[in-house]
């Protein structure tokens, strides 16, 4: 088990840091300089070595602090992304619902359009036929004319009857007069012959 | 260096005859399965092919998904008309109607469940059955065709109940009026007749060719296609494609297309029609052409809209006609692909 984790550690270290560049080298250098400082002779050299070691140490601390901050940042970025991901999922679901809603509305609008077009089609046909009021008016006017004309016809017929009757009376009166004249003629003829017969008789 | 010329592969007799068959094939009728996932197509050689719409429409469709899953020999003559009930496929050809079970149809060697022949006046005549119509309210099937009569067959018992006479020439197409149980039939004699099923009599006759607005005497007077939407009817063929108001028997809109239309249907607020051109025409009720979508056959004979609620992802328009191909329009605006026999 120790070997496995060692392998992983080695792999990780190789991946991250190569072999010797950066922080690892600094720590090795620190150890070496510590040994050198222990073995140093003079005061100044020791002091300068000491200063150098302190600076290396602070550099190491600084880089570690940086790594920790980066790690925190990564964690927070992950959270942020999770949040955005959830929001996007919600908005996708909302968009799906809106799409379904809009589809229903489209169907409704199509039905309405179809009804309107049917109405228009029928209206066009109806427009071809003339207006009902006008036709009624025309009918009324025609009726009145008809009545008027029938009145005139009646009066003309009455006049005709009257004239006919008068003419008839006239003709019959003329006939009677003719008859009377003829009768008178006949009577006067008979009288004349009787008179001539009587004149011839008394002469013996 | 000499290189051998590639030897030509000799085309065998069988391949030549197969290619000729495909060239001269006409698909007369289509029908969608009750589950919505399969499409049956019948051609002029009497064969029916079952296509799997769900496979052809899925995202991993390959070339084989556009070929039929199974084809079988159904009639001796052409299969002029097909309808589906919720369990059966009914197909009609020369003189007889056969029923097949949708559940069995995908297996090889499918046999018909039953076959029936309507009573013809003489036993010698074998008139073709041009149109089938299901009347769900009384569970019956109406057949109409070459003998100028409409026969009603009860689907439960298989007996022929009525024979409606009135047409003087053969009947091309049938349509059902939803609200009142009336059937419209259009035929070669140029008249659209309305029959009331309850009294088995003709209630209204519209002689389309007598109206000046739509008659086209140079094409003839035949009515090739009929569709109805309760108060309205659209019919076409020899006369121009016209929208009629049934109550007043007046033609309201004439659709300006010269080619005779062979199939028409109402869809949402549009009228879809197809006929002698290679396009499916989308019309608005006002007479405007909204779209003209070209298909792959030189002339179209049949349109089918898959509106089965069980398979909303297979909601497509399929068109077939004078070729061995069935065009699939996924969103009505363009031809997505074609399946072929």
Coordinates of C-alpha atoms in Angstrom, one line a residue:
Chain A
X1 CA 0.0 0.0 0.0
X2 CA 2.8 2.4 0.8
X3 CA 4.3 1.6 -2.6
X4 CA 1.1 2.5 -4.4
X5 CA 0.7 5.8 -2.8
X6 CA 4.4 6.5 -3.4
X7 CA 3.9 5.8 -7.1
X8 CA 1.0 8.2 -7.1
X9 CA 2.9 10.8 -5.3
X10 CA 5.8 10.5 -7.6
X11 CA 3.6 10.6 -10.7
X12 CA 1.9 13.7 -9.3
X13 CA 5.1 15.4 -8.5
X14 CA 6.5 14.6 -11.9
X15 CA 3.4 15.9 -13.6
X16 CA 3.3 19.1 -11.6
X17 CA 6.9 20.0 -11.2
X18 CA 9.4 18.2 -13.4
X19 CA 12.4 17.2 -11.6
X20 CA 14.1 20.0 -9.8
X21 CA 12.7 23.2 -11.2
X22 CA 10.9 25.4 -8.8
X23 CA 9.9 24.7 -5.2
X24 CA 11.4 21.2 -4.9
X25 CA 14.8 22.6 -5.9
X26 CA 14.4 25.4 -3.4
X27 CA 13.8 23.0 -0.6
X28 CA 16.8 20.9 -1.5
X29 CA 18.8 24.1 -1.8
X30 CA 17.6 25.2 1.7
X31 CA 18.7 21.9 3.2
X32 CA 22.1 22.2 1.6
X33 CA 22.5 25.8 2.6
X34 CA 21.6 24.9 6.2
X35 CA 24.3 22.4 6.3
X36 CA 26.7 24.9 4.7
X37 CA 25.6 27.5 7.3
X38 CA 26.3 25.0 10.2
X39 CA 29.7 24.5 8.7
X40 CA 30.5 28.1 7.9
X41 CA 33.5 29.7 9.4
X42 CA 33.3 33.5 9.7
X43 CA 30.6 35.6 11.3
X44 CA 29.7 37.6 8.2
X45 CA 29.5 34.6 6.0
X46 CA 27.3 32.9 8.5
X47 CA 25.1 36.0 8.8
X48 CA 24.8 36.3 5.0
X49 CA 24.1 32.6 4.7
X50 CA 21.5 33.0 7.4
X51 CA 19.8 35.9 5.6
X52 CA 19.9 33.8 2.4
X53 CA 18.2 30.9 4.1
X54 CA 15.5 33.1 5.6
X55 CA 14.8 34.6 2.2
X56 CA 14.6 31.1 0.6
X57 CA 12.3 30.1 3.4
X58 CA 10.0 33.0 2.9
X59 CA 10.0 32.3 -0.8
X60 CA 8.9 28.8 -0.1
X61 CA 6.2 30.1 2.3
X62 CA 5.0 32.6 -0.3
X63 CA 4.7 30.0 -3.0
X64 CA 2.8 27.7 -0.7
X65 CA 0.4 30.5 0.2
X66 CA -0.1 31.2 -3.4
X67 CA -0.9 27.5 -4.1
X68 CA -3.4 27.5 -1.2
X69 CA -5.2 30.5 -2.6
X70 CA -5.3 29.0 -6.0
X71 CA -6.9 25.9 -4.5
X72 CA -9.5 28.0 -2.8
X73 CA -10.2 29.8 -6.0
X74 CA -10.6 26.6 -7.9
X75 CA -13.1 25.3 -5.3
X76 CA -15.1 28.5 -5.5
X77 CA -15.0 28.5 -9.3
X78 CA -16.4 24.9 -9.2
X79 CA -19.3 26.1 -7.0
X80 CA -20.0 29.0 -9.3
X81 CA -20.1 26.7 -12.3
X82 CA -22.4 24.3 -10.5
X83 CA -24.7 27.2 -9.8
X84 CA -24.7 28.4 -13.4
X85 CA -25.3 24.8 -14.6
X86 CA -28.4 24.5 -12.4
X87 CA -29.7 27.9 -13.6
X88 CA -29.2 26.9 -17.2
X89 CA -31.0 23.7 -16.6
X90 CA -33.9 25.6 -15.1
X91 CA -34.1 28.0 -18.0
X92 CA -34.0 25.1 -20.4
X93 CA -37.0 23.5 -18.7
X94 CA -38.7 26.9 -18.7
X95 CA -38.0 27.3 -22.4
X96 CA -39.4 23.8 -23.1
X97 CA -42.6 24.8 -21.4
X98 CA -42.8 28.1 -23.3
X99 CA -42.3 26.2 -26.5
X100 CA -45.2 23.9 -25.7
X101 CA -47.3 26.9 -24.7
X102 CA -46.4 28.7 -28.0
X103 CA -47.2 25.6 -30.0
X104 CA -50.7 25.5 -28.4
X105 CA -51.1 29.2 -29.2
X106 CA -50.0 28.5 -32.8
X107 CA -52.7 25.9 -33.2
X108 CA -55.3 28.3 -31.8
X109 CA -54.2 31.0 -34.1
X110 CA -54.3 28.7 -37.0
X111 CA -57.8 27.7 -36.1
X112 CA -58.8 31.4 -35.9
X113 CA -57.2 32.1 -39.2
X114 CA -59.0 29.2 -40.8
X115 CA -62.3 30.5 -39.4
X116 CA -61.6 34.0 -40.7
X117 CA -60.8 32.7 -44.2
X118 CA -63.9 30.6 -44.3
X119 CA -65.9 33.7 -43.3
X120 CA -64.1 35.7 -46.0
X121 CA -64.9 33.1 -48.6
X122 CA -68.5 33.0 -47.8
X123 CA -68.6 36.8 -47.6
X124 CA -67.2 37.1 -51.1
X125 CA -69.9 34.9 -52.4
X126 CA -72.6 36.8 -50.6
X127 CA -71.3 40.1 -51.9
X128 CA -72.0 39.0 -55.4
X129 CA -75.6 39.0 -54.6
X130 CA -77.2 42.5 -54.4
X131 CA -78.1 44.1 -51.1
X132 CA -81.4 43.0 -49.6
X133 CA -82.7 46.6 -48.8
X134 CA -82.2 47.7 -52.4
X135 CA -84.0 44.7 -53.7
X136 CA -86.8 45.3 -51.3
X137 CA -87.0 48.9 -52.4
X138 CA -87.0 47.9 -56.0
X139 CA -89.7 45.4 -55.2
X140 CA -91.9 48.1 -53.5
X141 CA -91.4 50.5 -56.4
X142 CA -92.3 47.8 -58.9
X143 CA -95.4 47.0 -56.8
X144 CA -96.6 50.5 -56.8
X145 CA -96.1 50.9 -60.5
X146 CA -98.0 47.7 -61.0
X147 CA -100.9 49.0 -58.9
X148 CA -100.9 52.3 -60.7
X149 CA -101.0 50.7 -64.0
X150 CA -103.8 48.4 -63.0
X151 CA -105.8 51.4 -61.9
X152 CA -105.3 53.1 -65.2
X153 CA -106.3 49.9 -67.0
X154 CA -109.5 49.7 -64.9
X155 CA -110.5 53.2 -65.7
X156 CA -109.8 52.8 -69.4
X157 CA -111.9 49.7 -69.4
X158 CA -114.8 51.5 -67.6
X159 CA -114.6 54.2 -70.2
X160 CA -114.7 51.7 -73.0
X161 CA -117.8 50.0 -71.4
X162 CA -119.5 53.3 -71.1
X163 CA -118.9 54.3 -74.7
X164 CA -119.9 50.9 -75.9
X165 CA -123.2 51.1 -74.0
X166 CA -123.9 54.6 -75.3
X167 CA -123.1 53.5 -78.8
X168 CA -125.4 50.5 -78.4
X169 CA -128.2 52.8 -77.2
X170 CA -127.6 55.1 -80.2
X171 CA -127.7 52.2 -82.6
X172 CA -130.8 50.7 -81.2
X173 CA -132.6 54.1 -81.3
X174 CA -131.6 54.5 -84.9
X175 CA -132.9 51.0 -85.7
X176 CA -136.2 51.8 -84.0
X177 CA -136.5 55.0 -85.9
X178 CA -135.8 53.2 -89.1
X179 CA -138.4 50.6 -88.2
X180 CA -140.9 53.3 -87.4
X181 CA -140.2 55.1 -90.7
X182 CA -140.6 51.9 -92.7
X183 CA -143.8 51.1 -90.9
X184 CA -145.0 54.5 -91.6
X185 CA -144.1 54.1 -95.3
X186 CA -145.9 50.8 -95.5
X187 CA -149.0 52.2 -93.8
X188 CA -149.1 55.2 -96.2
X189 CA -148.8 52.8 -99.2
X190 CA -151.7 50.7 -98.0
X191 CA -153.8 53.8 -97.5
X192 CA -153.1 55.0 -101.0
X193 CA -154.1 51.7 -102.6
X194 CA -157.2 51.6 -100.6
X195 CA -158.1 55.1 -101.7
X196 CA -157.5 54.3 -105.4
X197 CA -159.6 51.1 -105.1
X198 CA -162.4 53.2 -103.5
X199 CA -162.3 55.8 -106.2
X200 CA -162.5 53.2 -109.0
X201 CA -165.6 51.6 -107.3
X202 CA -168.2 54.3 -107.0
X203 CA -168.1 55.1 -110.9
X204 CA -170.9 52.9 -112.4
Chain B
X1 CA 3.0 -2.9 -69.7
X2 CA -0.4 -4.0 -70.7
X3 CA -3.3 -3.8 -68.3
X4 CA -6.4 -6.0 -68.6
X5 CA -9.6 -4.1 -69.5
X6 CA -12.1 -4.5 -66.6
X7 CA -14.5 -7.2 -67.6
X8 CA -18.1 -6.0 -67.7
X9 CA -20.4 -7.6 -65.2
X10 CA -23.2 -9.1 -67.3
X11 CA -26.6 -8.0 -66.1
X12 CA -28.7 -11.1 -65.5
X13 CA -32.2 -11.4 -66.8
X14 CA -33.5 -11.2 -63.2
X15 CA -31.8 -7.9 -62.5
X16 CA -32.9 -6.3 -65.7
X17 CA -36.5 -7.3 -65.1
X18 CA -36.3 -6.1 -61.5
X19 CA -34.9 -2.7 -62.7
X20 CA -37.7 -2.5 -65.2
X21 CA -40.3 -3.3 -62.6
X22 CA -39.0 -0.5 -60.3
X23 CA -39.0 1.9 -63.2
X24 CA -42.6 1.2 -64.0
X25 CA -43.9 1.0 -60.5
X26 CA -46.7 3.2 -59.3
X27 CA -47.6 3.4 -55.6
X28 CA -51.3 3.9 -55.4
X29 CA -52.1 3.9 -51.8
X30 CA -50.6 4.3 -48.3
X31 CA -51.7 3.7 -44.8
X32 CA -50.2 4.3 -41.4
X33 CA -50.3 1.7 -38.7
X34 CA -52.3 2.3 -35.5
X35 CA -49.1 2.6 -33.5
X36 CA -47.9 5.3 -35.9
X37 CA -44.5 3.7 -36.4
X38 CA -45.1 1.9 -39.7
X39 CA -46.2 2.9 -43.1
X40 CA -47.8 0.4 -45.6
X41 CA -47.6 1.2 -49.3
X42 CA -49.3 -0.7 -52.1
X43 CA -48.2 -0.7 -55.7
X44 CA -49.5 -1.6 -59.1
X45 CA -48.0 -5.1 -59.0
X46 CA -50.2 -6.0 -56.1
X47 CA -47.4 -6.0 -53.5
X48 CA -47.6 -4.2 -50.2
X49 CA -44.4 -3.0 -48.5
X50 CA -44.1 -2.1 -44.9
X51 CA -41.7 0.7 -44.0
X52 CA -40.6 1.5 -40.5
X53 CA -41.0 5.2 -40.0
X54 CA -39.4 5.2 -36.6
X55 CA -36.3 3.6 -37.9
X56 CA -36.0 5.9 -40.9
X57 CA -36.6 9.0 -38.8
X58 CA -34.3 8.2 -36.0
X59 CA -30.9 9.8 -35.8
X60 CA -29.0 6.7 -36.7
X61 CA -30.9 6.0 -39.8
X62 CA -28.8 4.2 -42.5
X63 CA -29.6 3.4 -46.1
X64 CA -31.3 0.1 -45.1
X65 CA -33.8 1.9 -42.9
X66 CA -35.2 3.5 -46.0
X67 CA -36.0 0.1 -47.5
X68 CA -39.1 -1.8 -46.6
X69 CA -39.0 -4.1 -43.7
X70 CA -41.1 -6.6 -45.5
X71 CA -42.9 -6.8 -48.8
X72 CA -45.5 -9.4 -49.6
X73 CA -47.9 -10.2 -52.4
X74 CA -51.3 -9.0 -51.5
X75 CA -53.5 -8.9 -54.6
X76 CA -53.4 -10.1 -58.1
X77 CA -54.0 -6.7 -59.5
X78 CA -52.9 -3.3 -58.3
X79 CA -53.6 -2.3 -54.7
X80 CA -55.7 0.8 -55.2
X81 CA -56.7 1.7 -51.7
X82 CA -55.8 0.9 -48.1
X83 CA -57.1 1.9 -44.7
X84 CA -56.1 0.9 -41.2
X85 CA -58.4 0.3 -38.3
X86 CA -56.9 0.0 -34.8
X87 CA -55.8 -3.6 -35.4
X88 CA -56.2 -4.4 -39.0
X89 CA -54.9 -3.2 -42.4
X90 CA -57.5 -3.4 -45.1
X91 CA -56.4 -3.4 -48.7
X92 CA -58.5 -3.3 -51.8
X93 CA -57.7 -4.0 -55.4
X94 CA -59.5 -5.6 -58.3
X95 CA -62.8 -6.6 -57.0
X96 CA -62.0 -7.7 -53.5
X97 CA -61.0 -6.3 -50.1
X98 CA -58.6 -8.2 -47.8
X99 CA -57.9 -7.8 -44.2
X100 CA -54.5 -8.2 -42.5
X101 CA -53.5 -8.1 -38.9
X102 CA -50.9 -5.4 -38.1
X103 CA -49.4 -7.5 -35.4
X104 CA -48.7 -10.3 -37.8
X105 CA -47.8 -8.3 -40.8
X106 CA -44.1 -8.0 -40.0
X107 CA -43.5 -11.7 -40.0
X108 CA -42.6 -13.5 -43.2
X109 CA -45.2 -15.3 -45.1
X110 CA -48.1 -13.3 -43.7
X111 CA -51.5 -14.5 -44.8
X112 CA -54.6 -12.5 -45.0
X113 CA -57.2 -12.8 -42.3
X114 CA -60.1 -12.6 -44.5
X115 CA -61.2 -11.5 -48.0
X116 CA -64.5 -10.3 -49.1
X117 CA -66.1 -9.4 -52.4
X118 CA -69.1 -7.1 -52.4
X119 CA -72.1 -8.3 -54.3
X120 CA -71.9 -7.2 -57.8
X121 CA -74.8 -7.1 -60.2
X122 CA -73.4 -9.8 -62.4
X123 CA -70.9 -12.4 -61.4
X124 CA -68.9 -11.7 -64.5
X125 CA -67.8 -8.2 -63.7
X126 CA -64.8 -7.6 -61.5
X127 CA -64.8 -3.9 -61.0
X128 CA -61.8 -2.3 -59.2
X129 CA -62.3 -0.8 -55.8
X130 CA -60.9 2.7 -56.0
X131 CA -61.7 4.0 -52.5
X132 CA -62.1 2.7 -49.0
X133 CA -63.6 4.6 -46.1
X134 CA -64.0 3.7 -42.5
X135 CA -67.1 4.9 -40.6
X136 CA -66.0 4.5 -37.0
X137 CA -69.4 5.3 -35.6
X138 CA -71.1 2.3 -37.0
X139 CA -67.9 0.2 -37.3
X140 CA -68.3 -0.3 -41.0
X141 CA -66.3 0.1 -44.2
X142 CA -67.5 1.7 -47.4
X143 CA -66.1 0.5 -50.7
X144 CA -66.6 2.3 -54.0
X145 CA -65.2 1.8 -57.4
X146 CA -65.9 0.6 -60.8
X147 CA -69.5 -0.6 -60.5
X148 CA -70.7 2.9 -59.7
X149 CA -72.2 1.9 -56.3
X150 CA -71.1 2.4 -52.7
X151 CA -71.2 -0.8 -50.7
X152 CA -71.2 -0.8 -46.9
X153 CA -69.7 -3.7 -45.2
X154 CA -70.0 -4.3 -41.5
X155 CA -66.6 -4.9 -40.0
X156 CA -67.8 -7.2 -37.3
X157 CA -69.8 -9.6 -39.3
X158 CA -68.4 -9.0 -42.8
X159 CA -71.8 -8.8 -44.3
X160 CA -72.7 -6.2 -46.9
X161 CA -75.5 -4.0 -45.6
X162 CA -76.2 -1.4 -48.2
X163 CA -75.6 -0.6 -51.8
X164 CA -76.1 3.0 -52.7
X165 CA -76.8 3.7 -56.3
X166 CA -76.8 7.0 -58.0
X167 CA -73.6 7.5 -59.8
X168 CA -73.6 7.0 -63.5
X169 CA -70.0 6.3 -63.9
X170 CA -67.3 4.8 -61.7
X171 CA -66.4 6.4 -58.4
X172 CA -62.9 7.7 -57.7
X173 CA -63.0 9.0 -54.1
X174 CA -64.9 9.0 -50.8
X175 CA -64.9 11.3 -47.9
X176 CA -66.7 11.2 -44.5
X177 CA -68.5 14.2 -43.0
X178 CA -68.0 14.0 -39.3
X179 CA -70.9 15.7 -37.7
X180 CA -73.8 14.1 -39.6
X181 CA -73.2 10.6 -40.8
X182 CA -72.9 11.5 -44.4
X183 CA -70.6 10.2 -47.0
X184 CA -69.5 12.2 -50.0
X185 CA -68.5 10.4 -53.2
X186 CA -67.0 11.9 -56.3
X187 CA -66.6 10.1 -59.6
X188 CA -66.1 10.1 -63.3
X189 CA -69.6 11.4 -64.0
X190 CA -68.5 14.8 -62.6
X191 CA -70.9 14.9 -59.7
X192 CA -70.2 14.9 -56.0
X193 CA -73.1 13.1 -54.2
X194 CA -73.9 13.2 -50.5
X195 CA -75.4 10.1 -49.1
X196 CA -77.1 10.0 -45.7
X197 CA -76.2 6.7 -44.1
X198 CA -79.2 6.5 -41.9
X199 CA -81.7 6.6 -44.6
X200 CA -79.4 5.2 -47.3
X201 CA -80.4 7.8 -49.8
X202 CA -78.7 10.6 -51.8
X203 CA -79.5 13.9 -50.1
X204 CA -77.5 16.4 -52.2
X205 CA -75.8 16.4 -55.6
X206 CA -73.3 18.9 -56.7
X207 CA -72.5 18.8 -60.4
X208 CA -69.2 20.5 -60.4
X209 CA -68.8 20.8 -64.2
X210 CA -71.9 22.8 -64.5
X211 CA -70.5 25.7 -62.6
X212 CA -68.6 28.2 -64.8
X213 CA -66.0 29.2 -62.2
X214 CA -64.4 25.9 -61.9
X215 CA -65.3 23.8 -64.9
X216 CA -62.5 23.1 -67.4
X217 CA -64.1 21.2 -70.3
X218 CA -60.7 20.5 -71.9
X219 CA -59.8 18.3 -68.9
X220 CA -63.0 16.5 -68.6
X221 CA -65.5 16.5 -65.8
X222 CA -64.1 13.7 -63.6
X223 CA -63.7 14.3 -59.9
X224 CA -60.4 12.8 -58.8
X225 CA -60.1 13.9 -55.2
X226 CA -62.4 14.9 -52.4
X227 CA -61.9 16.1 -48.8
X228 CA -64.4 17.5 -46.4
X229 CA -64.3 19.5 -43.2
X230 CA -68.0 19.3 -42.1
X231 CA -69.3 22.5 -43.7
X232 CA -66.7 22.8 -46.4
X233 CA -65.6 20.5 -49.2
X234 CA -62.7 20.7 -51.6
X235 CA -62.7 18.7 -54.8
X236 CA -60.8 18.7 -57.9
X237 CA -59.7 16.7 -60.9
X238 CA -60.9 17.6 -64.3
X239 CA -62.5 20.8 -63.1
X240 CA -60.3 23.2 -61.1
X241 CA -59.6 22.5 -57.5
X242 CA -62.4 24.4 -55.7
X243 CA -63.5 25.0 -52.1
X244 CA -67.3 24.6 -51.8
X245 CA -69.7 25.5 -49.0
X246 CA -71.8 22.5 -48.7
X247 CA -75.0 24.0 -47.2
X248 CA -75.5 26.4 -50.0
X249 CA -73.7 24.3 -52.7
X250 CA -71.8 27.3 -53.8
X251 CA -68.2 27.3 -55.0
X252 CA -66.3 29.9 -52.9
X253 CA -62.6 29.7 -53.9
X254 CA -61.0 28.4 -57.0
X255 CA -57.4 27.4 -56.5
X256 CA -55.3 28.6 -59.4
X257 CA -53.5 25.5 -60.5
X258 CA -53.7 24.0 -64.0
X259 CA -52.6 20.4 -63.3
X260 CA -55.4 18.1 -62.2
X261 CA -55.1 17.2 -58.6
X262 CA -55.3 13.6 -57.5
X263 CA -55.3 13.8 -53.7
X264 CA -56.4 16.6 -51.4
X265 CA -56.7 16.9 -47.6
X266 CA -57.4 19.5 -45.0
X267 CA -54.6 20.0 -42.4
X268 CA -54.9 22.7 -39.6
X269 CA -55.6 25.8 -41.5
X270 CA -54.2 24.7 -44.8
X271 CA -55.3 22.5 -47.7
X272 CA -52.7 20.2 -49.1
X273 CA -53.0 18.9 -52.6
X274 CA -51.0 16.8 -54.9
X275 CA -51.5 15.7 -58.5
X276 CA -50.0 15.8 -61.9
X277 CA -47.0 18.1 -61.0
X278 CA -44.2 16.7 -58.9
X279 CA -45.0 19.1 -56.0
X280 CA -47.1 19.0 -52.9
X281 CA -49.1 22.3 -52.9
X282 CA -50.0 24.1 -49.7
X283 CA -53.0 26.4 -50.0
X284 CA -54.7 28.8 -47.7
X285 CA -58.4 28.8 -47.7
X286 CA -58.4 32.2 -49.3
X287 CA -56.9 30.7 -52.5
X288 CA -53.3 31.8 -52.0
X289 CA -50.5 29.3 -52.6
X290 CA -48.5 29.3 -49.4
X291 CA -45.9 26.8 -50.5
X292 CA -45.0 24.4 -53.3
X293 CA -42.7 21.6 -52.1
X294 CA -41.2 19.4 -54.8
X295 CA -41.2 15.7 -54.4
X296 CA -39.3 13.0 -56.2
X297 CA -41.9 11.4 -58.3
X298 CA -43.1 12.9 -61.6
X299 CA -46.7 12.7 -60.5
X300 CA -48.2 12.2 -57.1
X301 CA -51.2 10.0 -56.4
X302 CA -51.5 9.8 -52.6
X303 CA -50.7 11.8 -49.5
X304 CA -50.8 10.5 -46.0
X305 CA -50.4 12.4 -42.8
X306 CA -49.3 10.4 -39.8
X307 CA -51.2 12.0 -37.0
X308 CA -51.4 8.9 -34.7
X309 CA -51.2 10.1 -31.1
X310 CA -49.1 7.2 -30.1
X311 CA -46.1 8.3 -32.1
X312 CA -45.7 12.1 -32.1
X313 CA -42.1 11.8 -33.2
X314 CA -43.2 10.1 -36.5
X315 CA -45.6 12.9 -37.4
X316 CA -44.7 13.3 -41.1
X317 CA -46.4 13.8 -44.4
X318 CA -45.6 11.0 -46.9
X319 CA -46.3 11.3 -50.6
X320 CA -46.2 8.6 -53.3
X321 CA -47.1 8.4 -56.9
X322 CA -45.7 7.4 -60.3
X323 CA -42.5 6.0 -59.1
X324 CA -41.2 3.5 -56.6
X325 CA -40.3 6.1 -54.0
X326 CA -42.3 7.4 -51.0
X327 CA -41.2 10.9 -50.1
X328 CA -41.2 11.8 -46.4
X329 CA -41.7 15.5 -45.5
X330 CA -40.8 16.0 -41.8
X331 CA -41.9 19.5 -41.3
X332 CA -44.0 19.9 -44.4
X333 CA -41.8 22.6 -45.8
X334 CA -39.2 20.4 -47.5
X335 CA -38.6 16.8 -48.5
X336 CA -36.4 15.2 -45.9
X337 CA -35.7 11.9 -47.6
X338 CA -37.3 9.3 -49.7
X339 CA -38.0 5.6 -49.0
X340 CA -38.2 3.3 -51.9
X341 CA -39.5 -0.2 -52.6

